[in-house]
Tab-separated table of C-alpha atoms in Angstrom:
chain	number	residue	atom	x	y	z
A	82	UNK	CA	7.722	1.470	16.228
A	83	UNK	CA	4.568	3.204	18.046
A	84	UNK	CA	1.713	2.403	16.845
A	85	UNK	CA	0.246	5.198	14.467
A	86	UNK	CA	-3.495	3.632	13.125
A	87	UNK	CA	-6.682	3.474	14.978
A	88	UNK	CA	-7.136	-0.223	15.125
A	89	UNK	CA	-11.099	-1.642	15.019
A	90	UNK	CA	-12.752	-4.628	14.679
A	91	UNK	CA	-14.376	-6.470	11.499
A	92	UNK	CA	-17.204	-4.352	11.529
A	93	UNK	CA	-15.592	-1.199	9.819
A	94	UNK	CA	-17.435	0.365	7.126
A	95	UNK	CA	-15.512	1.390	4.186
A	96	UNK	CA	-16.111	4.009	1.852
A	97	UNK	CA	-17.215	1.760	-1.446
A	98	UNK	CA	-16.976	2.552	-5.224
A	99	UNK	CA	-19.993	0.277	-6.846
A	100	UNK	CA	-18.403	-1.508	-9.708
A	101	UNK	CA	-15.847	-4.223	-10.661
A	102	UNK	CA	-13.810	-5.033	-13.018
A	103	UNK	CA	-13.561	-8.930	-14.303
A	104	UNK	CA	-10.569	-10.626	-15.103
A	105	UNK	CA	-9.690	-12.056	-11.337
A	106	UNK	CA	-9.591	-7.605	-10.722
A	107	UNK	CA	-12.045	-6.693	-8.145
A	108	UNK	CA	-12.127	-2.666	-7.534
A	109	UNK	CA	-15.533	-2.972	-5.008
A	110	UNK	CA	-14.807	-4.601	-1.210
A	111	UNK	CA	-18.597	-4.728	-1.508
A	112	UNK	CA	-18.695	-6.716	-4.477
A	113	UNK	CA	-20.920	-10.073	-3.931
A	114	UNK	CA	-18.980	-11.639	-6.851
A	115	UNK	CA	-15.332	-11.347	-4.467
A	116	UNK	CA	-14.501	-14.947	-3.736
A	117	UNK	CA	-13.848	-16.245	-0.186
A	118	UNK	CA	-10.209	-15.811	-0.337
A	119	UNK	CA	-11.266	-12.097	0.151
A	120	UNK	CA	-12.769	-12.798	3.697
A	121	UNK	CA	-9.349	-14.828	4.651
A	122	UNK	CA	-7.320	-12.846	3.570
A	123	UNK	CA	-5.989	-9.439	5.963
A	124	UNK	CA	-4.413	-8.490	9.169
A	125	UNK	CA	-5.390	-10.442	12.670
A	126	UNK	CA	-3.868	-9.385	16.056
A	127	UNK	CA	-3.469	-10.509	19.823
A	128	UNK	CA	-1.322	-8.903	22.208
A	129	UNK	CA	2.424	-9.189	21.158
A	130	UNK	CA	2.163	-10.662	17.620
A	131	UNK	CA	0.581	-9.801	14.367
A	132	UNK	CA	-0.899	-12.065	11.256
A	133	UNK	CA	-0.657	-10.861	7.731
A	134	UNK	CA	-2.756	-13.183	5.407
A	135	UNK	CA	-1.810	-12.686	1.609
A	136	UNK	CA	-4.262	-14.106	-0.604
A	137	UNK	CA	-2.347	-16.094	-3.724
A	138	UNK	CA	-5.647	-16.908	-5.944
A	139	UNK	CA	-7.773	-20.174	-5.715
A	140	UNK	CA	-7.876	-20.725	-2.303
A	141	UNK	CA	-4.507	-20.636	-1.498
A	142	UNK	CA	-2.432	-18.258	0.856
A	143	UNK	CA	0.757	-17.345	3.055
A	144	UNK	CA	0.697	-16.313	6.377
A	145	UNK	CA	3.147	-14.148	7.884
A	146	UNK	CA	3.616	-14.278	11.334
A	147	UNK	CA	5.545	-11.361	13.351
A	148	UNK	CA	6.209	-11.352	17.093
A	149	UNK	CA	5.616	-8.255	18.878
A	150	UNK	CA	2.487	-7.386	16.870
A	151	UNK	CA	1.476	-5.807	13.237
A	152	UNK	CA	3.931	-3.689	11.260
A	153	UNK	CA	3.907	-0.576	12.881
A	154	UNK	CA	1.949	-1.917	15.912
A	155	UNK	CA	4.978	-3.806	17.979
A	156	UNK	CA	6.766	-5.913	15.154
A	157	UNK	CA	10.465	-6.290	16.627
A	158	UNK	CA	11.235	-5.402	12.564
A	159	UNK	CA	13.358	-8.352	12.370
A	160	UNK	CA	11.995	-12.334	12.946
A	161	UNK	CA	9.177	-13.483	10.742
A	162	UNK	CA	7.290	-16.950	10.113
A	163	UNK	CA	5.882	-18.135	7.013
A	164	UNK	CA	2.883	-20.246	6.982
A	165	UNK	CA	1.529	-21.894	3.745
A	166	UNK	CA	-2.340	-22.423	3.476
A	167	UNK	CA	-5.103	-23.421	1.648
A	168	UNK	CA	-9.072	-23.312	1.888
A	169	UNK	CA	-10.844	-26.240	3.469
A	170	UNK	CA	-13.169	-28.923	1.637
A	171	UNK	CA	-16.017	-26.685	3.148
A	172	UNK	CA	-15.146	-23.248	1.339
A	173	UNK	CA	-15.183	-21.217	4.748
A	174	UNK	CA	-11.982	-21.889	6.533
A	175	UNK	CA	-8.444	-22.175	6.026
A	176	UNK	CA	-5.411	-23.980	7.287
A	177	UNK	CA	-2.286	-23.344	7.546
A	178	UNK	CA	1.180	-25.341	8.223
A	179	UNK	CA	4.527	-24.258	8.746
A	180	UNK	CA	6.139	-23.164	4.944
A	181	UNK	CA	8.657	-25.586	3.339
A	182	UNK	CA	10.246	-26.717	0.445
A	183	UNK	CA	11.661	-24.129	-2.689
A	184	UNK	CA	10.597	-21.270	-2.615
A	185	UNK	CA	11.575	-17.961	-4.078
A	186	UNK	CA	10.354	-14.506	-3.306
A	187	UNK	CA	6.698	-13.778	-5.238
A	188	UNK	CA	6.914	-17.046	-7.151
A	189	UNK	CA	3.644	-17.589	-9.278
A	190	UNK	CA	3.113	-20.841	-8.004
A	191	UNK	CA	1.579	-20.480	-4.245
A	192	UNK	CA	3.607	-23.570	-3.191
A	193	UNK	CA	6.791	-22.044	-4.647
A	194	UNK	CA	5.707	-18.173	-3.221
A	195	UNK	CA	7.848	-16.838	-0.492
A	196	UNK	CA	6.497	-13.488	0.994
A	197	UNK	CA	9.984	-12.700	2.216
A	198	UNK	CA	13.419	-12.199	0.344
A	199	UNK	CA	15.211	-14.701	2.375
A	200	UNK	CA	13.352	-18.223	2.679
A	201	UNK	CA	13.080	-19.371	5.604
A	202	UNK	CA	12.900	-16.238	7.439
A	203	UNK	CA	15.120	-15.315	9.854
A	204	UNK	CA	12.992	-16.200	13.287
A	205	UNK	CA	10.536	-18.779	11.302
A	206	UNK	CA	8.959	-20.840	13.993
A	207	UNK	CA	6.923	-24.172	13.337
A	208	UNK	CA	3.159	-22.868	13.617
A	209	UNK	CA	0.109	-24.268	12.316
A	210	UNK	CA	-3.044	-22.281	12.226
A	211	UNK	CA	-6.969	-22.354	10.833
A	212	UNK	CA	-9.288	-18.964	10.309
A	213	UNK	CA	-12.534	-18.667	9.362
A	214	UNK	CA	-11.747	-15.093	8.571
A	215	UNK	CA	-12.950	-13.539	12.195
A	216	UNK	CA	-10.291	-15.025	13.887
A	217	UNK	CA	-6.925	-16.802	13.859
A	218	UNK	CA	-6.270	-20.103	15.897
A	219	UNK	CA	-2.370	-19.471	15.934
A	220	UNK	CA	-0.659	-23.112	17.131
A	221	UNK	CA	2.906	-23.495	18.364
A	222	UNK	CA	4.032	-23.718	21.390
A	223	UNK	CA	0.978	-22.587	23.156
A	224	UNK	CA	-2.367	-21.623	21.445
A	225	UNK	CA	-2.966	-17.820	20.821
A	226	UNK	CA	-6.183	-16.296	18.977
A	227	UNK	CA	-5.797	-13.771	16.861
A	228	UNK	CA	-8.452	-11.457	16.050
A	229	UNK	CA	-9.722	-10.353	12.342
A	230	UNK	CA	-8.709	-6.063	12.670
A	231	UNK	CA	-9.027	-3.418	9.745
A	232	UNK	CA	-6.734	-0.442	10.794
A	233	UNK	CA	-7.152	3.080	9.976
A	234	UNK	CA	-4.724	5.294	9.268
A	235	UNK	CA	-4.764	8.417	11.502
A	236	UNK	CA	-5.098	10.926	8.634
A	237	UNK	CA	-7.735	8.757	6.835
A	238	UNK	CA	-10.344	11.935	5.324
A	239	UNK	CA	-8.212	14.725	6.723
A	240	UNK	CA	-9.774	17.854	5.910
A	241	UNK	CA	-7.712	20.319	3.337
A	242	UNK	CA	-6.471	23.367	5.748
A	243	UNK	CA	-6.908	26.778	5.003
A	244	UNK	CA	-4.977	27.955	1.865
A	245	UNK	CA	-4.502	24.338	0.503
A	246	UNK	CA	-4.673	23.827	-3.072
A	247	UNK	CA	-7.550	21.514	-3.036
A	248	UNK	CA	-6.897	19.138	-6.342
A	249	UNK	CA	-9.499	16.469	-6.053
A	250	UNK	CA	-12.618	16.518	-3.016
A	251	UNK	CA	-14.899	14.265	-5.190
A	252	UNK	CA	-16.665	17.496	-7.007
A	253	UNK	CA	-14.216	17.683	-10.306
A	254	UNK	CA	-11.463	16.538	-12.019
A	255	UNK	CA	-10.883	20.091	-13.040
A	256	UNK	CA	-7.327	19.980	-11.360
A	257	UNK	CA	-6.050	16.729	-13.597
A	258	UNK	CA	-5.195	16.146	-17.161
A	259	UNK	CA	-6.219	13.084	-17.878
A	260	UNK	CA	-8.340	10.570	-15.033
A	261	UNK	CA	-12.364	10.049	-14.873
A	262	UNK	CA	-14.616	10.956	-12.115
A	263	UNK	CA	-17.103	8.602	-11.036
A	264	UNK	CA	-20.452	10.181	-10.795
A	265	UNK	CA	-21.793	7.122	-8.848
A	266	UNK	CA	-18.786	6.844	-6.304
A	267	UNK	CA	-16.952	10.283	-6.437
A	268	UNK	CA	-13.973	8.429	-6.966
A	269	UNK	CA	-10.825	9.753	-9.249
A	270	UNK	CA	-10.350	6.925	-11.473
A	271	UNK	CA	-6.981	6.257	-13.808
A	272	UNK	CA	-8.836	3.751	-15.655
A	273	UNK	CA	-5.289	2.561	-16.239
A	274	UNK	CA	-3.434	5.605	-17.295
A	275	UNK	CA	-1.108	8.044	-16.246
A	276	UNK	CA	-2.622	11.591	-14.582
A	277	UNK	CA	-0.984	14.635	-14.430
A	278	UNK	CA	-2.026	18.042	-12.248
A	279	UNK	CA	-2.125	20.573	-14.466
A	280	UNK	CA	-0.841	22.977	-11.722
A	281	UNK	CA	3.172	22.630	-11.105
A	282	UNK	CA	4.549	22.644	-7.721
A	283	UNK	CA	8.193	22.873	-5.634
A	284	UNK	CA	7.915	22.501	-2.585
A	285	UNK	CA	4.697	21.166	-1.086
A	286	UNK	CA	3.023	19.177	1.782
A	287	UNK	CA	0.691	16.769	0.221
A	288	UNK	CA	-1.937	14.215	1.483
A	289	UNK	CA	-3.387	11.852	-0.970
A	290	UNK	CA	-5.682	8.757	-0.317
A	291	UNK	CA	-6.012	5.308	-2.893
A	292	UNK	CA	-7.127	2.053	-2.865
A	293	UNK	CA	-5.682	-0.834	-4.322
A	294	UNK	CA	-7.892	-3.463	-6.466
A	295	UNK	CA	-7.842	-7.058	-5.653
A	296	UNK	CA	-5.832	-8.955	-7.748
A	297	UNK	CA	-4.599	-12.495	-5.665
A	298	UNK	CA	-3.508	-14.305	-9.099
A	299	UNK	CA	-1.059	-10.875	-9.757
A	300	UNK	CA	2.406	-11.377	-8.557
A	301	UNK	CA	5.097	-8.609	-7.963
A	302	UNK	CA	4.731	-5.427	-10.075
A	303	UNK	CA	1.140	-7.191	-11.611
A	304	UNK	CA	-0.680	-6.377	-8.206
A	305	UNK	CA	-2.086	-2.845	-8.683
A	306	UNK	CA	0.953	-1.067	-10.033
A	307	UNK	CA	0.817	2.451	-9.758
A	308	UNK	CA	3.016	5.421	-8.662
A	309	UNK	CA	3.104	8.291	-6.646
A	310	UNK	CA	5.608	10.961	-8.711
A	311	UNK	CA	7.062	14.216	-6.992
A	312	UNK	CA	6.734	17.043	-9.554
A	313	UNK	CA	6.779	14.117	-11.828
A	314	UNK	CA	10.550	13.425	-11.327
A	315	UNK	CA	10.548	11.156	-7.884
A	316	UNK	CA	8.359	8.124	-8.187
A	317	UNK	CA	6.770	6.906	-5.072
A	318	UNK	CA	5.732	3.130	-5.543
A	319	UNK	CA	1.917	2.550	-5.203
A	320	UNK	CA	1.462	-1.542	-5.650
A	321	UNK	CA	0.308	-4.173	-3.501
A	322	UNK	CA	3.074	-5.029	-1.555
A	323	UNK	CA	0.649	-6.232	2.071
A	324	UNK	CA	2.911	-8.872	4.078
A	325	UNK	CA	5.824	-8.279	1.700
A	326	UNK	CA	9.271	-7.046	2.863
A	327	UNK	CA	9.485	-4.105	1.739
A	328	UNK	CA	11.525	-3.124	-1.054
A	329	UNK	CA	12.137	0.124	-2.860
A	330	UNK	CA	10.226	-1.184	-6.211
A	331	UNK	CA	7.100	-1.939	-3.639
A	332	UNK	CA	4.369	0.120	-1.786
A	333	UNK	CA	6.515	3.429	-0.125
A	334	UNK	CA	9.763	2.706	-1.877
A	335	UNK	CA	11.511	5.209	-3.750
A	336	UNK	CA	11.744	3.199	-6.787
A	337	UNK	CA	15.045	2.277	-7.111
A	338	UNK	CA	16.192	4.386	-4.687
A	339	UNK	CA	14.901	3.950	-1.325
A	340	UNK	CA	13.245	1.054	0.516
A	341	UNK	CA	10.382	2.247	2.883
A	342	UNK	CA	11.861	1.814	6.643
A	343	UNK	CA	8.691	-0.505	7.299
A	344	UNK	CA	6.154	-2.127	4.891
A	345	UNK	CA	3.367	-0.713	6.208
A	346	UNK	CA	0.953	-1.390	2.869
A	347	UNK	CA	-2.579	-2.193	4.231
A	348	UNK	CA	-4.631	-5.296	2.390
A	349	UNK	CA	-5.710	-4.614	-0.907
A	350	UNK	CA	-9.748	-2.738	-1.030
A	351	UNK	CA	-8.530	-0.756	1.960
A	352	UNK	CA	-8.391	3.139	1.586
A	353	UNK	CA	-4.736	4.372	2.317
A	354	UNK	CA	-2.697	7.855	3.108
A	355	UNK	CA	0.590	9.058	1.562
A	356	UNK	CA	1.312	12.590	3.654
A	357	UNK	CA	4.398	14.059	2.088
A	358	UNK	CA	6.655	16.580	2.749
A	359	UNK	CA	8.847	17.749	-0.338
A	360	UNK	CA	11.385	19.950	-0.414
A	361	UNK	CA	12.619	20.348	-4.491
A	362	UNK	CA	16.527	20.194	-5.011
A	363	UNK	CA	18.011	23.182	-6.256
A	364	UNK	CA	20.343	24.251	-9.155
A	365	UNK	CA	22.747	27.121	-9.346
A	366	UNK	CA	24.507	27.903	-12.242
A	367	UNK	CA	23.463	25.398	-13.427
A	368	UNK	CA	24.559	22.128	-11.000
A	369	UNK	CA	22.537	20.762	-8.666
A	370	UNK	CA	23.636	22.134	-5.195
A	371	UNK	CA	21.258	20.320	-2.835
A	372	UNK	CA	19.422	16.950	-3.568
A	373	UNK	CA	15.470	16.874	-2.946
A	374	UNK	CA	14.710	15.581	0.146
A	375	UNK	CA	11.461	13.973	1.434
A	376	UNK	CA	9.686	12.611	4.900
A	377	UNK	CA	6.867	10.373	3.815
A	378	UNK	CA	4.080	8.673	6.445
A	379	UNK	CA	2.316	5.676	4.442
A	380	UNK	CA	-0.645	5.044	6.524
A	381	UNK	CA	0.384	7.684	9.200
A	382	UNK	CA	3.575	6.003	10.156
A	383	UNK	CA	7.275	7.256	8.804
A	384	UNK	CA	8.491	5.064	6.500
A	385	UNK	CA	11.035	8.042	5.348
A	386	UNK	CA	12.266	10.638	7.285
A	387	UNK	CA	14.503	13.987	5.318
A	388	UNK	CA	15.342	11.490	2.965
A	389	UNK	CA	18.071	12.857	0.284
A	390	UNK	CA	17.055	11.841	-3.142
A	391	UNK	CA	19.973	11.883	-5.338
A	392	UNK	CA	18.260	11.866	-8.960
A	393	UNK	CA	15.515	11.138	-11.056
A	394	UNK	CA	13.533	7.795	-10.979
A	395	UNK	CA	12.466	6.203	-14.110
A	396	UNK	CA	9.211	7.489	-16.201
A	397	UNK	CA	10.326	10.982	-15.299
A	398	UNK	CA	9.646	14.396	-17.581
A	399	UNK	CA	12.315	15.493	-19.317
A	400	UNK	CA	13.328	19.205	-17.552
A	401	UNK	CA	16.332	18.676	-15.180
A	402	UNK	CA	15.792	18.861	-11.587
A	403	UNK	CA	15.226	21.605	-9.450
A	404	UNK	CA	12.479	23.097	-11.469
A	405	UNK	CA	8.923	22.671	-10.650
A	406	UNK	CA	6.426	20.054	-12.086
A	407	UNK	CA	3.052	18.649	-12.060
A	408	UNK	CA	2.201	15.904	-9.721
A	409	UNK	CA	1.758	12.789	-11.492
A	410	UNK	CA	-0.518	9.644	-10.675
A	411	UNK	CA	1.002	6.269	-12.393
A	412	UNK	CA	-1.868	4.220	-14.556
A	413	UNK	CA	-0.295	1.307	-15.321
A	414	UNK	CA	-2.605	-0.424	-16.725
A	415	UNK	CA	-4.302	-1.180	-13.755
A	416	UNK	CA	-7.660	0.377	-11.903
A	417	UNK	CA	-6.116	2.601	-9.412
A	418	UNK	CA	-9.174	4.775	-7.116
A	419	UNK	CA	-8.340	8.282	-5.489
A	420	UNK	CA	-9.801	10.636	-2.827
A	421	UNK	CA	-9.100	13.507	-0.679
A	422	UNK	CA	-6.259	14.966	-2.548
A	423	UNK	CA	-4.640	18.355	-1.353
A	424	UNK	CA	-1.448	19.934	-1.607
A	425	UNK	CA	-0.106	23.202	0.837
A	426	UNK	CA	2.680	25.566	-0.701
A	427	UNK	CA	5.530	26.105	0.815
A	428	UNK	CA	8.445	28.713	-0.058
């Protein structure tokens, strides 16, 4: 798939809120308290393969390897490896061994965790590695160093156009039931709990930007749950799916409904983009004639294109489909962060 991020090195500044939360939740990538497993963990890349390191809590991780390069950058969307690893005696470097033994997909346990479905993955290849966080030492057949990279999606801060219905620019929560503004940061905050426009829309394009918290010890649906709802009827998954497969209960799925064409979820404490087009079904006389359809890019690359969406998703309102609705943010329980969000009318 062509590559659709600007890719940089290390050195990227981020856009910070100024608190965290406790608990093993961290909400600031600025944070002095974040643990080293925060500096291991992320995406590393040399020419024609990719790393994705997944923080699992207490120093240990899984590595997934792709050939070709990154999700979205070259992966040949089919072979994988799976690397186990743990932090060294010295607290500032990792390494890694080729995954083995039982393991099941997001098991608690690290040395039970599988980061793919099938275990072992179709492709796996006997690597060992170490990182110090900067870079990957990659060793199989021949030696390859990867490099630490932060990629940016391509409509990262992308300015409302003219006539947009501009629902959050950091200024006021005036657009949302519900949700807290940060005074410090700017930031729209669920603190947790569902938000709801108080506008209702039909058919839209939409941009929207969030971060994920940090939350290694969280497994499955406890790693920043959140969703993404289409006039509150069509949940988009928001959750912390980085390295995962990919499945339609996970970052850009349709939940239950649709699994995202690529995973392309970017390491937790990393500002991301959902640009949607949305197209409402429509009722006559009562029956729904034509379902709603949606193209989504999750971090500027497709990950559904006209998809047909043939009914509600769970945690829906009530009214049947076809009529219009708020947009709603999922809470969760967990400490979801929003900018930049915008939304252009269509007929």
């Amino acid at each position: 798939m062509k590559q659709q991020w600007m890719t940089c090195l290390l050195a990227v500044v981020l856009t910070a809120p100024v608190y965290a939360q406790g608990n093993g939740v961290w909400t600031n990538p600025q944070d002095k308290a974040l643990p080293v497993d925060f500096t291991i963990q992320g995406e590393y890349s040399a020419d024609h393969i990719g790393v994705q390191v997944i923080a699992l809590d207490k120093g240990m991780f899984q590595a997934v390897v792709y050939p070709g390069g990154l999700p979205g950058a070259g992966w040949d969307g089919k072979n994988k490896s799976i690397l186990a690893g743990k932090l060294d005696d010295n607290k500032k470097t990792a390494t890694f061994a080729a995954a083995t033994g039982n393991r099941k997909y997001l098991a608690g346990p690290a040395e039970q965790f599988s980061a793919t479905r099938k275990f072992p993955p179709v492709g796996q290849m006997n690597y060992s590695a170490t990182t110090d966080g900067t870079s990957f030492k990659l060793m199989g057949k021949e030696e390859t160093t990867l490099k630490k990279v932060e990629r940016k999606s391509d409509t990262l801060m992308l300015k409302a156009p003219e006539g947009a219905v501009v629902l959050f620019d950091g200024t006021s929560k005036d657009a949302w039931n519900g949700g807290r503004l940060d005074e410090t940061t700017k930031l729209l905050n669920t603190d947790g709990k569902d938000i709801l426009t108080k506008q209702k829309f039909n058919n839209y394009h939409m941009h929207v930007e969030f971060m994920l918290p940090f939350k290694p010890s969280g497994r499955g649906q406890g790693r920043g749950n959140s969703g993404f709802y289409q006039v509150h009827h069509y949940e988009v998954q928001i959750l912390d799916s980085f390295g995962l497969d990919g499945a339609n209960n996970e970052c850009g799925g349709v939940y239950t409904k649709a699994e995202p064409k690529v995973n392309m979820c970017a390491p937790p404490l990393m500002w991301q983009t959902y640009d949607v087009e949305f197209t409402n079904a429509v009722v006559e006389n009562g029956k729904k004639v034509k379902n709603a359809v949606m193209t989504l890019k999750h971090n500027g690359v497709v990950i559904h294109d006209k998809l047909e969406i043939n009914g509600k998703t769970g945690g829906s309102r009530n009214d049947p489909e076809g009529t219009p609705g708020p947009i709603l943010l999922q809470g969760h329980g967990n400490p979801l962060q929003y900018r930049n969000i915008w939304v252009v009318e269509k007929k």
